[in-house]
C-alpha positions as MATLAB code, in Angstrom:
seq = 'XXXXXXXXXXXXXXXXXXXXXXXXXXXXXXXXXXXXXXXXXXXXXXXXXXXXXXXXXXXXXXXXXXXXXXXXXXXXXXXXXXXXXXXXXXXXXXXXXXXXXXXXXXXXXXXXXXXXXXXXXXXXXXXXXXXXXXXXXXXXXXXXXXXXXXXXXXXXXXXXXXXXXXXXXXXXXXXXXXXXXXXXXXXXXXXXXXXXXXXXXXXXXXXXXXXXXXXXXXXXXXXXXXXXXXXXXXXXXXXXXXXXXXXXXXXXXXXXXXXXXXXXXXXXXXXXXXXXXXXXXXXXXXXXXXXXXXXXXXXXXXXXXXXXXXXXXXXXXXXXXXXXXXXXXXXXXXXXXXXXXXXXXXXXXXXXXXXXXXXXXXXXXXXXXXXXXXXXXXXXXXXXXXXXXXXXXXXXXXXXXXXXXXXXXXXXXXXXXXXXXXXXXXXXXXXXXXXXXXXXXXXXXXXXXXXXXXXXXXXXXXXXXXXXXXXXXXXXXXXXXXXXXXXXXXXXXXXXXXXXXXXXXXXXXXXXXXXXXXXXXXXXXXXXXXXXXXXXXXXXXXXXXXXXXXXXXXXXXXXXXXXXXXXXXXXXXXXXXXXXXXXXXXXXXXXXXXXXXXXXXXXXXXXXXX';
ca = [
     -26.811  102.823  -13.148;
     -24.181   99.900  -12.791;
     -21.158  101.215  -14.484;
     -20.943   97.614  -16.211;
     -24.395   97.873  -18.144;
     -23.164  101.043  -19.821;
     -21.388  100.511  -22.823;
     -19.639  103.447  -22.970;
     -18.360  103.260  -19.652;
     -17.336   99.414  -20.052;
     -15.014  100.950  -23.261;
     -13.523  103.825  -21.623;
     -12.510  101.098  -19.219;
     -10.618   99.139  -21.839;
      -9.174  102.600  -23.545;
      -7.733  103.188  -19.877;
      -6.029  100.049  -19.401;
      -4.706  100.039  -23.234;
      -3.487  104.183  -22.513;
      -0.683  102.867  -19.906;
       0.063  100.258  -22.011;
      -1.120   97.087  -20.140;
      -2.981   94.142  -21.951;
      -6.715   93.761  -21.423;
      -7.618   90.599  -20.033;
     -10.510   88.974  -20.589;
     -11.016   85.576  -19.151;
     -13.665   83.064  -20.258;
     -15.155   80.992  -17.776;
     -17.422   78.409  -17.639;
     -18.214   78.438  -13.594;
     -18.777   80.743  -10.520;
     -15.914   79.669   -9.068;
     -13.497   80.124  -12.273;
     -15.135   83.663  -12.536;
     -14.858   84.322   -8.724;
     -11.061   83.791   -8.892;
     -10.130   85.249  -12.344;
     -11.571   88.167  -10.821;
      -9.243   88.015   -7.779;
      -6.540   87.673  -10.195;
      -7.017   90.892  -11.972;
      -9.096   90.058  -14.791;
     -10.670   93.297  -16.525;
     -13.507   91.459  -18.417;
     -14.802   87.684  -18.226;
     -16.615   85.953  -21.055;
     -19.158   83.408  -20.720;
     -18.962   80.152  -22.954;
     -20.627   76.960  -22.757;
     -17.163   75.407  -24.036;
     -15.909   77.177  -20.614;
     -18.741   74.534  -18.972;
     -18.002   71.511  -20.741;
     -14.641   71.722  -19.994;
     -15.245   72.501  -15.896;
     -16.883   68.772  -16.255;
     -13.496   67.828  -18.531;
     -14.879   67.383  -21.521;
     -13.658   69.015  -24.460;
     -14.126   72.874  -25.906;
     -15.252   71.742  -29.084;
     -18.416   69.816  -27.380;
     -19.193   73.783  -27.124;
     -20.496   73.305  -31.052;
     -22.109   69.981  -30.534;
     -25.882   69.467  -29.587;
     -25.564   68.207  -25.914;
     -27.838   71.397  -25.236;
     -29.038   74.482  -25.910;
     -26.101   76.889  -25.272;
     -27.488   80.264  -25.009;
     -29.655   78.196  -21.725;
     -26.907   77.045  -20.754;
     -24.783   80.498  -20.237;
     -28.116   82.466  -19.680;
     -28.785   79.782  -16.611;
     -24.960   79.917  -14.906;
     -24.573   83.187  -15.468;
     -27.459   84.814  -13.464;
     -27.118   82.278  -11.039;
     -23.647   81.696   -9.978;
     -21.460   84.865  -11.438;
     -23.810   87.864  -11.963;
     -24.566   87.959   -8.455;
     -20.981   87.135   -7.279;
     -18.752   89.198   -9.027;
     -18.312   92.700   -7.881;
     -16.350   94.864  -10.079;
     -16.389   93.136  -13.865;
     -17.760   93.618  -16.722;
     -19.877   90.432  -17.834;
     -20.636   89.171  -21.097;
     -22.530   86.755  -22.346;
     -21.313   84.183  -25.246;
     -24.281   83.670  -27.616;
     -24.870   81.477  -30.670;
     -26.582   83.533  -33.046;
     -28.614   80.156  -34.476;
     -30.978   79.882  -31.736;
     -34.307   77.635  -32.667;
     -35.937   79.334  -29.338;
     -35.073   82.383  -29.846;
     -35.446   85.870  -31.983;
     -32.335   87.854  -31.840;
     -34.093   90.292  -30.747;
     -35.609   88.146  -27.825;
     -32.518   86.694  -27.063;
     -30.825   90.232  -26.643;
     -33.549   91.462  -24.494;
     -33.192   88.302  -22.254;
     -29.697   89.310  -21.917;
     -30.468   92.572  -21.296;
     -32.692   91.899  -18.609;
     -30.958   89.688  -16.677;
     -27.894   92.400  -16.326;
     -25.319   90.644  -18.620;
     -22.795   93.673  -19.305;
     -22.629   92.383  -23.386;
     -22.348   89.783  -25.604;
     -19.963   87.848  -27.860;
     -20.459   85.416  -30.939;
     -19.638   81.997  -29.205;
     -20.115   79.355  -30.712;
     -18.836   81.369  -33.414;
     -18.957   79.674  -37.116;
     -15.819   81.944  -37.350;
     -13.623   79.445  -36.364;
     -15.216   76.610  -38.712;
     -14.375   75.400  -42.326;
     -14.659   72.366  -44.300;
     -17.978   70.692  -45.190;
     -19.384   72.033  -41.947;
     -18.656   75.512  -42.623;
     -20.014   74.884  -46.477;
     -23.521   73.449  -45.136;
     -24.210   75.467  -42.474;
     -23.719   78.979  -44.868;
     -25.794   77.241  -47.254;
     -28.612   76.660  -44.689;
     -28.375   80.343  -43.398;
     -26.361   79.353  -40.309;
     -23.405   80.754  -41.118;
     -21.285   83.917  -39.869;
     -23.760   86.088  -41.358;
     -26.113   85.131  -38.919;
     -23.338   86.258  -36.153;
     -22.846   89.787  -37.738;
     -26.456   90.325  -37.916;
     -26.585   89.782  -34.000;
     -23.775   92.023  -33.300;
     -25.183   94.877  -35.608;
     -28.755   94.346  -33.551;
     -27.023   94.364  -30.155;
     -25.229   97.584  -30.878;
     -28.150   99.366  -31.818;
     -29.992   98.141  -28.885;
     -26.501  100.004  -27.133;
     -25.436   96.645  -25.943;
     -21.242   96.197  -25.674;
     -20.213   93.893  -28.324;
     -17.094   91.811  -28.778;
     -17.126   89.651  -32.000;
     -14.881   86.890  -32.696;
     -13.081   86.428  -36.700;
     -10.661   84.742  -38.267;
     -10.166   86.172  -40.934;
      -9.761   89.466  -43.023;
     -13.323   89.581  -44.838;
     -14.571   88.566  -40.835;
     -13.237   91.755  -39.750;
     -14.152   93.858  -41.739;
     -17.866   92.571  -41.396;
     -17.769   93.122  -37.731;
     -16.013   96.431  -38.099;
     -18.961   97.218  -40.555;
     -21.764   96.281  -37.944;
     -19.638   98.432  -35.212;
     -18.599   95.788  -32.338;
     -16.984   96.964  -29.354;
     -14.208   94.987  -29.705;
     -12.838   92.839  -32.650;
     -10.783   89.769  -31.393;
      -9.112   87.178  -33.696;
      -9.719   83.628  -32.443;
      -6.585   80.971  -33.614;
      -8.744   77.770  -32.989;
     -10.146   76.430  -36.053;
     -12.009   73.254  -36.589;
     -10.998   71.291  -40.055;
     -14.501   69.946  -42.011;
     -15.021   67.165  -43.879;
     -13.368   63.827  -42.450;
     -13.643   63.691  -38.865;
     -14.289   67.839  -38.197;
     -11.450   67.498  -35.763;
      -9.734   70.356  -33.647;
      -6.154   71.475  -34.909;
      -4.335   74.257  -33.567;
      -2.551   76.665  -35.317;
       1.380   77.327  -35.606;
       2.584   80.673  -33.822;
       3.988   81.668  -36.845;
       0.957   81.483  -38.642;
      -0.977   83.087  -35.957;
       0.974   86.151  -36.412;
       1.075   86.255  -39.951;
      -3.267   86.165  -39.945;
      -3.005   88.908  -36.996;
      -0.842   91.320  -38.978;
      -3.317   91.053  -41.589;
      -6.199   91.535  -39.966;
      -4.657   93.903  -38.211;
      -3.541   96.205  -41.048;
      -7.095   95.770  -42.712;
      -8.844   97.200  -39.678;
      -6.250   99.708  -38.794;
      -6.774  101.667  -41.931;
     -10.023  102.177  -41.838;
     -10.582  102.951  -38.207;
      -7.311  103.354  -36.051;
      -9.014  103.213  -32.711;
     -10.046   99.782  -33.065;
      -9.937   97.977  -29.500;
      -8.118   94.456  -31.101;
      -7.845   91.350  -29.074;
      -6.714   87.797  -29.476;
      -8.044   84.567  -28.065;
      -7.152   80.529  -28.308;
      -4.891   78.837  -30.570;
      -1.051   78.598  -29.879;
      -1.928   80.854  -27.127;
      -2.486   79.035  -24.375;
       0.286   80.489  -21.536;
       1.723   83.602  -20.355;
       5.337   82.748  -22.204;
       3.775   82.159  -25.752;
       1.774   85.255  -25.251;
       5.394   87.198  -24.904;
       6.654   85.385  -27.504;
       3.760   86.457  -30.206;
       3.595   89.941  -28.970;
       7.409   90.321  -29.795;
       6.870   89.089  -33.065;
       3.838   91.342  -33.567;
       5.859   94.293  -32.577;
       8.274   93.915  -35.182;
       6.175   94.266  -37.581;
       4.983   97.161  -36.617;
       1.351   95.717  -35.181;
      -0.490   96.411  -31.603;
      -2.249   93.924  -29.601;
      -4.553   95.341  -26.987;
      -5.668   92.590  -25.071;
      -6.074   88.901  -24.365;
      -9.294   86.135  -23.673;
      -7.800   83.406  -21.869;
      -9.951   80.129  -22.283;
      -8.993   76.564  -21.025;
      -6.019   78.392  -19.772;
      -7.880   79.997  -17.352;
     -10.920   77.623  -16.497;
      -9.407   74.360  -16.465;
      -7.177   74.986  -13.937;
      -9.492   75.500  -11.445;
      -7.415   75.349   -8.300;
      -7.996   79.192   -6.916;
      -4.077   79.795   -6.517;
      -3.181   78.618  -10.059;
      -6.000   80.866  -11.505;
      -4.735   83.735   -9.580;
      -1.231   83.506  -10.222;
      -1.722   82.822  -14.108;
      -4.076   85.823  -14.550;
      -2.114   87.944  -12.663;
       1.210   86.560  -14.684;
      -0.926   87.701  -17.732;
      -2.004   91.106  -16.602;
       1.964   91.374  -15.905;
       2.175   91.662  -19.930;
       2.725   95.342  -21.307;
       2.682   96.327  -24.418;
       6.242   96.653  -24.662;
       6.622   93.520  -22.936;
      10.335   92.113  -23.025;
      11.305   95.320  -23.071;
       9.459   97.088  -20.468;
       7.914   96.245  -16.933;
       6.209   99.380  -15.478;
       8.872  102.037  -15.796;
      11.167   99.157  -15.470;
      12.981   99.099  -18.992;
      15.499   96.338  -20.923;
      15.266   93.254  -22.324;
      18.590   91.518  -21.466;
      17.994   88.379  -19.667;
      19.396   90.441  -16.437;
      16.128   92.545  -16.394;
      13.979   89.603  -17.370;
      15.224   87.755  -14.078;
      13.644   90.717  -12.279;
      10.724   90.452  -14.435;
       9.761   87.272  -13.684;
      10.349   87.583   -9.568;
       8.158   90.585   -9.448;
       5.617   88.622  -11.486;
       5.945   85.871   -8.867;
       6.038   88.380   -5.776;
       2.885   90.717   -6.790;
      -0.026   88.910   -6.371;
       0.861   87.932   -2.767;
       0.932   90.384    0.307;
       4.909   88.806    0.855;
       7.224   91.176    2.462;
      10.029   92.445   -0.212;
      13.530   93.588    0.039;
      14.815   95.621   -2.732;
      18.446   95.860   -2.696;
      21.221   97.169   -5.339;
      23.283  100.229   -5.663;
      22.036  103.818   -6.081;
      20.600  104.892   -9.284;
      19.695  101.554  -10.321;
      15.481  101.555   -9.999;
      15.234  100.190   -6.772;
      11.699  102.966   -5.999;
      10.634  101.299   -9.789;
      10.725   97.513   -8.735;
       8.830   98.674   -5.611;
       5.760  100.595   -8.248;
       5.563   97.969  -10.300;
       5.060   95.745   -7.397;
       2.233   97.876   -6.315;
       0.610   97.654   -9.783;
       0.490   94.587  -10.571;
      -0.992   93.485   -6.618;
      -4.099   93.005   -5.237;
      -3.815   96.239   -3.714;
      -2.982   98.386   -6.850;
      -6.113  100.232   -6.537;
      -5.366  101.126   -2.396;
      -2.209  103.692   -1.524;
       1.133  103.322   -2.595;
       3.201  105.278   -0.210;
       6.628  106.218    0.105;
       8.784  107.447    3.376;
      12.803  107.921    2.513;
      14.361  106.574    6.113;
      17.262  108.762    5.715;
      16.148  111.798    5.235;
      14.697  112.518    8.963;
      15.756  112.913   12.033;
      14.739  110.156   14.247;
      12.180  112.019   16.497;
      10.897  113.000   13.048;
      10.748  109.740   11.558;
       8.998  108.089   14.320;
       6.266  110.877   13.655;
       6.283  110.420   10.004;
       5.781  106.338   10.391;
       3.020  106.165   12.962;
       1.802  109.607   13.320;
       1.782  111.569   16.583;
      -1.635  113.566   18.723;
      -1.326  117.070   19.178;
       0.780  118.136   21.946;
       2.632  114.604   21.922;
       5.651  117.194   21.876;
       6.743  120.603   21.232;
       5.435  121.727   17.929;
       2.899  119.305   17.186;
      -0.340  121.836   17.284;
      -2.661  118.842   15.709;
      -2.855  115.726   15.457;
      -0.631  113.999   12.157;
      -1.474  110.660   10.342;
       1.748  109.049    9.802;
       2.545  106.802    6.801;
       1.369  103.599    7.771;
      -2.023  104.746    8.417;
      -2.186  106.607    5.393;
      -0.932  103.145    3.160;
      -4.019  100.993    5.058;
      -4.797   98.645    2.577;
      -1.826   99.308   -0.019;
       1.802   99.266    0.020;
       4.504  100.688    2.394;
       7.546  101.390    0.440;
      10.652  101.825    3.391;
      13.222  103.651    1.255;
      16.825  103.802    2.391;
      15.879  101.273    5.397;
      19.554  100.399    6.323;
      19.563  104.113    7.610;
      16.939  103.932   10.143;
      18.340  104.507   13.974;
      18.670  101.604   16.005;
      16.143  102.209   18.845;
      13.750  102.576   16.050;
      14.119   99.138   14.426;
      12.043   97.365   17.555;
       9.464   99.464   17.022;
       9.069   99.116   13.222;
       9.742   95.462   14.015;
       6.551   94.603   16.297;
       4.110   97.103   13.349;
       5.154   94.934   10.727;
       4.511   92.005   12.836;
       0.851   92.801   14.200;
      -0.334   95.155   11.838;
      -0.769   97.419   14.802;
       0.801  100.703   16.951;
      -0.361  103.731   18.329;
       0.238  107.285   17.017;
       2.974  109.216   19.117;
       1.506  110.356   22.242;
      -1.745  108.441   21.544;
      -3.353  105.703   23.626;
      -5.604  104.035   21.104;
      -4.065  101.156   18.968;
      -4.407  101.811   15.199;
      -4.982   98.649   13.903;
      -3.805   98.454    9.586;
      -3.470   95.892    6.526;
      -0.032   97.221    4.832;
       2.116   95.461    3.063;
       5.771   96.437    2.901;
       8.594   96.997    0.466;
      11.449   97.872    1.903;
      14.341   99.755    0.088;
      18.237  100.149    0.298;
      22.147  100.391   -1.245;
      23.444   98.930    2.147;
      24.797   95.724    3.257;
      22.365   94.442    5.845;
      23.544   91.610    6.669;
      26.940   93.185    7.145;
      25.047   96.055    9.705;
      23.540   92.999   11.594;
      27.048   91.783   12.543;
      28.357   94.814   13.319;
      25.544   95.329   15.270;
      23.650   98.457   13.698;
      20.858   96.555   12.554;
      18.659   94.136   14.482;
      18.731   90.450   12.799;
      14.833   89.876   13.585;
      14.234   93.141   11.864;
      16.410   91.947    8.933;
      15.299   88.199    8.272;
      11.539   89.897    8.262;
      12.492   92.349    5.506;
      14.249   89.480    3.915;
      11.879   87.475    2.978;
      12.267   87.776   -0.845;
      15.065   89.522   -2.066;
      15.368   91.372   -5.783;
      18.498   92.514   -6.364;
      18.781   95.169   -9.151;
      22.012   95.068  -11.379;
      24.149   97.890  -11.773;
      24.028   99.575  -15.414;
      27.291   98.440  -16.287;
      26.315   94.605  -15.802;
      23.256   95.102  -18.753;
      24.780   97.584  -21.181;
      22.607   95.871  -24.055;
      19.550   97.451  -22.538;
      20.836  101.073  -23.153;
      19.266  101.602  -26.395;
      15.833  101.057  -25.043;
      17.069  102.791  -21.760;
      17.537  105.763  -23.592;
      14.888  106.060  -25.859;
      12.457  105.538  -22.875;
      14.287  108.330  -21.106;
      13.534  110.641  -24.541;
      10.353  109.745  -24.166;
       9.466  110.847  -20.614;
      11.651  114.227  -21.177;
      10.047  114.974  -24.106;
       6.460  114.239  -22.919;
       6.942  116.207  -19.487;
       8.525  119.226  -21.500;
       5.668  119.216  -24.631;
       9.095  118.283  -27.228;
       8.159  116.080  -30.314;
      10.348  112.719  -29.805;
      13.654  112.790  -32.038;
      15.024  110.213  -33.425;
      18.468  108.500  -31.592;
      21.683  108.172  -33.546;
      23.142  104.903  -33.443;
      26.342  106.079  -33.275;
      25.790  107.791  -29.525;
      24.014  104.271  -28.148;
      27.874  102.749  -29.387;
      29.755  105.491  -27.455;
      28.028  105.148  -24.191;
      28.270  101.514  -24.163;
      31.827  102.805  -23.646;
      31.472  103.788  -20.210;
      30.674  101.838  -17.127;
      27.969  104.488  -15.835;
      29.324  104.142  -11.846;
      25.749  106.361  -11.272;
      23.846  103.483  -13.125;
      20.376  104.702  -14.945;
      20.433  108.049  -12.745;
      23.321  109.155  -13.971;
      22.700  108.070  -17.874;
      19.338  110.140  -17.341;
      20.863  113.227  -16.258;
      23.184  113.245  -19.021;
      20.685  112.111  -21.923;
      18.880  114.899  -19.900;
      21.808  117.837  -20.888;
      21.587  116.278  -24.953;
      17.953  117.106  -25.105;
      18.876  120.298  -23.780;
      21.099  121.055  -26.795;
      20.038  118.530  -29.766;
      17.614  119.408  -32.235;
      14.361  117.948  -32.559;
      14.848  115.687  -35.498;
      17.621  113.706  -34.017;
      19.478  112.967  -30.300;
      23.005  112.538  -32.037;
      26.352  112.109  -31.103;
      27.138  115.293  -31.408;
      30.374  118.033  -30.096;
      28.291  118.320  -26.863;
      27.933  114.762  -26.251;
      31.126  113.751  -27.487;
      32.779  116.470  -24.833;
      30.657  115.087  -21.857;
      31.623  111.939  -22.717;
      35.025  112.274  -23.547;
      34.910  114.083  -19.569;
      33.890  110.886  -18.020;
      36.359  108.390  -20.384;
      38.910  110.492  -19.246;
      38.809  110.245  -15.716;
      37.699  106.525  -15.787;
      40.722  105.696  -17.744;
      42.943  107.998  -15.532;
      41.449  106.090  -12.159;
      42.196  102.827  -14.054;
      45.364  103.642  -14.797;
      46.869  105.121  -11.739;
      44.992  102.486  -10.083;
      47.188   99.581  -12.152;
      50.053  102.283  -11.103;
      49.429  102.304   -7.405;
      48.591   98.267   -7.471;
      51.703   97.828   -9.138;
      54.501   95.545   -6.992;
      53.606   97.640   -3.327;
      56.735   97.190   -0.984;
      55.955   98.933    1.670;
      53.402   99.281    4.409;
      51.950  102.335    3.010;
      51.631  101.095   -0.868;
      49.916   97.742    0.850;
      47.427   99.793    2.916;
      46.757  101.765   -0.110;
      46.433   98.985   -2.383;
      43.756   97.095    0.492;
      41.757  100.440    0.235;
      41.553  100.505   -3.872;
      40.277   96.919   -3.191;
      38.098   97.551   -0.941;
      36.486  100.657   -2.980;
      36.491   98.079   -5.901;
      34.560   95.672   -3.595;
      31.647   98.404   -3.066;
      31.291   99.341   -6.510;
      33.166  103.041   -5.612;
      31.071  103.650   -2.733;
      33.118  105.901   -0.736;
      30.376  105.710    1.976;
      30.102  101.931    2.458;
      34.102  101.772    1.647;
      34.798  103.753    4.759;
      32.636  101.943    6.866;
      33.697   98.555    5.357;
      37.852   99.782    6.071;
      36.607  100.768   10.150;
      37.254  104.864    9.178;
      35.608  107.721    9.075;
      34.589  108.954    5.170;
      37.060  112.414    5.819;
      39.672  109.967    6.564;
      38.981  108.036    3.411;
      38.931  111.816    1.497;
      42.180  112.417    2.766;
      44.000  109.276    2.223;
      42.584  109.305   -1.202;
      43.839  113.265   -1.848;
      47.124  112.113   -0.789;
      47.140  109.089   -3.396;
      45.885  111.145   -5.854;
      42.566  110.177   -6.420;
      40.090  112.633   -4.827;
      39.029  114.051   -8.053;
      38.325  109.917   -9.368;
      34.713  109.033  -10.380;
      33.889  106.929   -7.662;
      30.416  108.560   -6.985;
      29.404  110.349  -10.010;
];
């Protein structure tokens, strides 16, 4: 059986998208081709309205409640013949008015069934109605009832169900008749003069969605709640509500984009929007994958990564160690085309070049001494996903050409093989080096380097966005105390002010490992700033203020050659972020040449690399 005509499966797909904390998105369509895209985009459900065809042929969505024709034809019709048979791996589900003059709802549901529609949905909905028109049609037996009667019949025929409200005694109606899916709709139609379209203020759109959602909450906490319409028409007001819902305390779990989706019907405008939409999290602001913070820093990388994942584009990943470069590189992955293909990983550095070559493109047996069978390198194994190159700046020269001309054609053979592996990768590539600086000095090729470069993030070191640490931390608890079966304490305000006090030269590595050695000794009520943490920290104040001191010291009026050499190389380590590594190279010495200079000065025991 098609996974998509069982309603159970079709909801343990939703519960699996809400469980890591992504946004459902549904996407009504009125076409083929607006369904054909939003599906390349990453939609998880679409929705069939007759609005969504009325406004392909740029008329408006409220025509959708006029009689131009019948609209349960109208979706039945486009929907077996131009999306049913198109789309591959959706759920579909059919928009129905419940006051049909042809139909039964018991015929109508049947038709639905029987032409492989995946569910149904109460559009036109009277839900979004008042005024005179509302008033008549209840009167006449037209009204919402009608819709809740539908959705009770269409779950006990074991159809999916998602029912639109707009209100709290809506709700709990639907709730009662056991849809699928509840979603509050923010378009509302004013009766009496005119019946004209308004559209409702964000703020009030959140205050009517807390409501709701606290009314359904209570009496069934697994609810699957969505949102549709109104004030929420783009990717940026859909942040902007779900911050304000999460204040108070409220969970969204997905999104029906209408008109936003379907009337732009250019295919790269409907990708990138639904796949800026399935970028949302839960914790969105806050939290981008495992990527965490909401300072304006982090939102920068947000937004590129956004931009970046729906494309096969070749990214470099660049910053200082410590700071999430592997994370930008996963959520990357997740939120591409290819999230559902590979996503491996290969660390440049940590292989010997004869070894590396072997681990990138494979080898046969007996290509050399050791190799009993034949090995599938990395790039075969990532065919169809992503490549991430970690620590590329560290990858031998004669190598680089090589690399080069695979991520050019796509193609190589194995080590010792003669038949050319041909592969769709797309790569990521990884490092804490200056690249551009190893192209001039000759250790990295520049062809290799302007292909990598394509578009660069560049991750900020901790101390630049100390404002995130709060959320930084408690994200931290979180994994620790989920990998380790803890309960989650609570974190003292007081230790989030202390370690804004330090400049955390390890960046978000080196904050983990110490949060790490608190949860170690804290109880389970609260993470505080306790005598432990206090010590630790006091450790690391100490010897930044000593290296800032003696460094002011050393800096201090130089007169002679030596205090001027000595005062270049504090620069220079200043210059790589205390990177004794990329300091030596940077000065033309070796690193134990750097040790000892810096012994003699004093500072070998200074946090430069903690």
């Amino acid at each position: 059986m098609n996974d998509f005509l069982d309603r159970k499966k079709i909801k343990q797909k939703l519960r699996d998208i809400i469980e890591k904390e992504r946004l459902i998105i549904g996407a009504g369509v009125g076409s083929g081709f607006a369904a054909k895209y939003a599906e390349e985009g990453g939609a998880d459900i679409l929705f069939l309205f007759n609005s969504g065809r009325f406004r392909m042929a740029g008329v408006p969505s409220l025509a959708g409640y006029l009689p131009y024709a019948n609209a349960n034809d109208m979706v039945i019709n486009f929907g077996v013949t131009e999306i049913i048979p198109k789309v591959k791996n959706i759920p579909v589900i059919a928009g129905l008015c419940a006051t049909d003059p042809k139909f039964s709802h018991s015929e109508l549901l049947e038709t639905v069934k029987n032409y492989n529609f995946s569910g149904v949905i109460n559009y036109p909905t009277m839900s979004i109605i008042n005024g005179n028109f509302r008033l008549i049609a209840e009167e006449q037996g037209y009204g919402f009832d009608n819709e809740v009667n539908l959705i009770k019949l269409a779950n006990e025929m074991d159809i999916f169900t998602v029912a639109f409200v707009q209100n709290e005694m809506e709700a709990e109606k639907m709730l009662e008749a056991n849809a699928d899916v509840i979603c509050v709709h923010f378009g509302f139609t004013s009766g009496g003069e005119g019946n004209i379209k308004t559209f409702m203020p964000l703020n009030d759109a959140v205050n009517l969605y807390c409501s709701i959602y606290k009314k359904i909450i209570a009496k069934k906490n697994d609810q699957i709640l969505m949102v549709y319409g109104g004030p929420l028409g783009y990717p940026e007001s859909i942040r902007n509500f779900l911050r304000e819902i999460k204040k108070r305390g409220a969970k969204v779990h997905g999104y029906i984009g209408g008109s936003a989706i379907d009337s732009n019907y250019v295919r790269e405008t409907i990708t990138s929007l639904t796949h800026l939409l399935k970028g949302i999290s839960q914790q969105e602001i806050s939290k981008l994958g495992n990527l965490v913070g909401s300072s304006q820093s982090m939102q920068n990388i947000y937004e590129i990564i956004m931009k970046v994942a729906p494309s096969d584009i070749t990214v470099l990943v660049t910053g200082e160690s410590g700071t999430g470069k592997e994370l930008v590189a996963e959520a990357i992955h997740e939120l591409s085309l290819r999230k559902e293909k590979p996503l491996i990983k290969i660390n440049c550095a940590n292989l010997p070049e004869n070894l590396l070559e072997s681990e990138l493109f494979g080898h046969e047996a007996g290509a050399f001494t050791g190799a009993i069978k034949r090995h599938i390198g990395k790039f075969e194994l990532a065919n169809g996903g992503t490549l991430v190159l970690d620590e590329i700046g560290e990858i031998p020269l004669s190598l680089q050409a090589k690399l080069l001309r695979v991520i050019e054609n796509q193609e190589f053979y194995r080590v010792g093989g003669e038949k050319l592996i041909k592969v769709d990768v797309r790569i990521i590539a990884c490092t804490n080096k200056d690249l551009s600086k190893l192209v001039k000095e000759g250790k990295f090729r520049e062809d290799l380097f302007w292909r990598l470069n394509v578009i660069n993030i560049n991750m900020p070191p901790l101390r630049m966005h100390l404002e995130d640490l709060p959320e930084i931390v408690e994200e931290i608890v979180k994994r620790y105390c989920k990998k380790h079966n803890k309960s989650i304490p609570k974190i003292d305000p007081n230790l989030i002010k202390n370690l804004k006090l330090y400049n955390w030269p390890g960046n978000v590595r080196e904050l983990e490992n110490f949060i790490h050695t608190l949860l170690v000794f804290s109880n389970e009520k609260m993470l505080s700033f306790n005598d432990k943490a206090a010590n630790l920290l006091k450790e690391k104040l100490l010897q930044q203020n000593e290296y800032e001191k003696e460094t002011q010291s050393h800096l201090f009026k130089p007169h002679s050659k030596y205090e001027i050499e000595n005062k270049i190389l504090i620069e220079v380590l200043e210059q790589c972020n205390f990177n004794k590594t990329k300091a030596a190279e940077k000065l033309g010495i070796s690193r134990r040449t750097l040790y000892n200079r810096l012994k003699k000065m004093g500072y070998d025991k200074a946090p430069f690399n903690l």
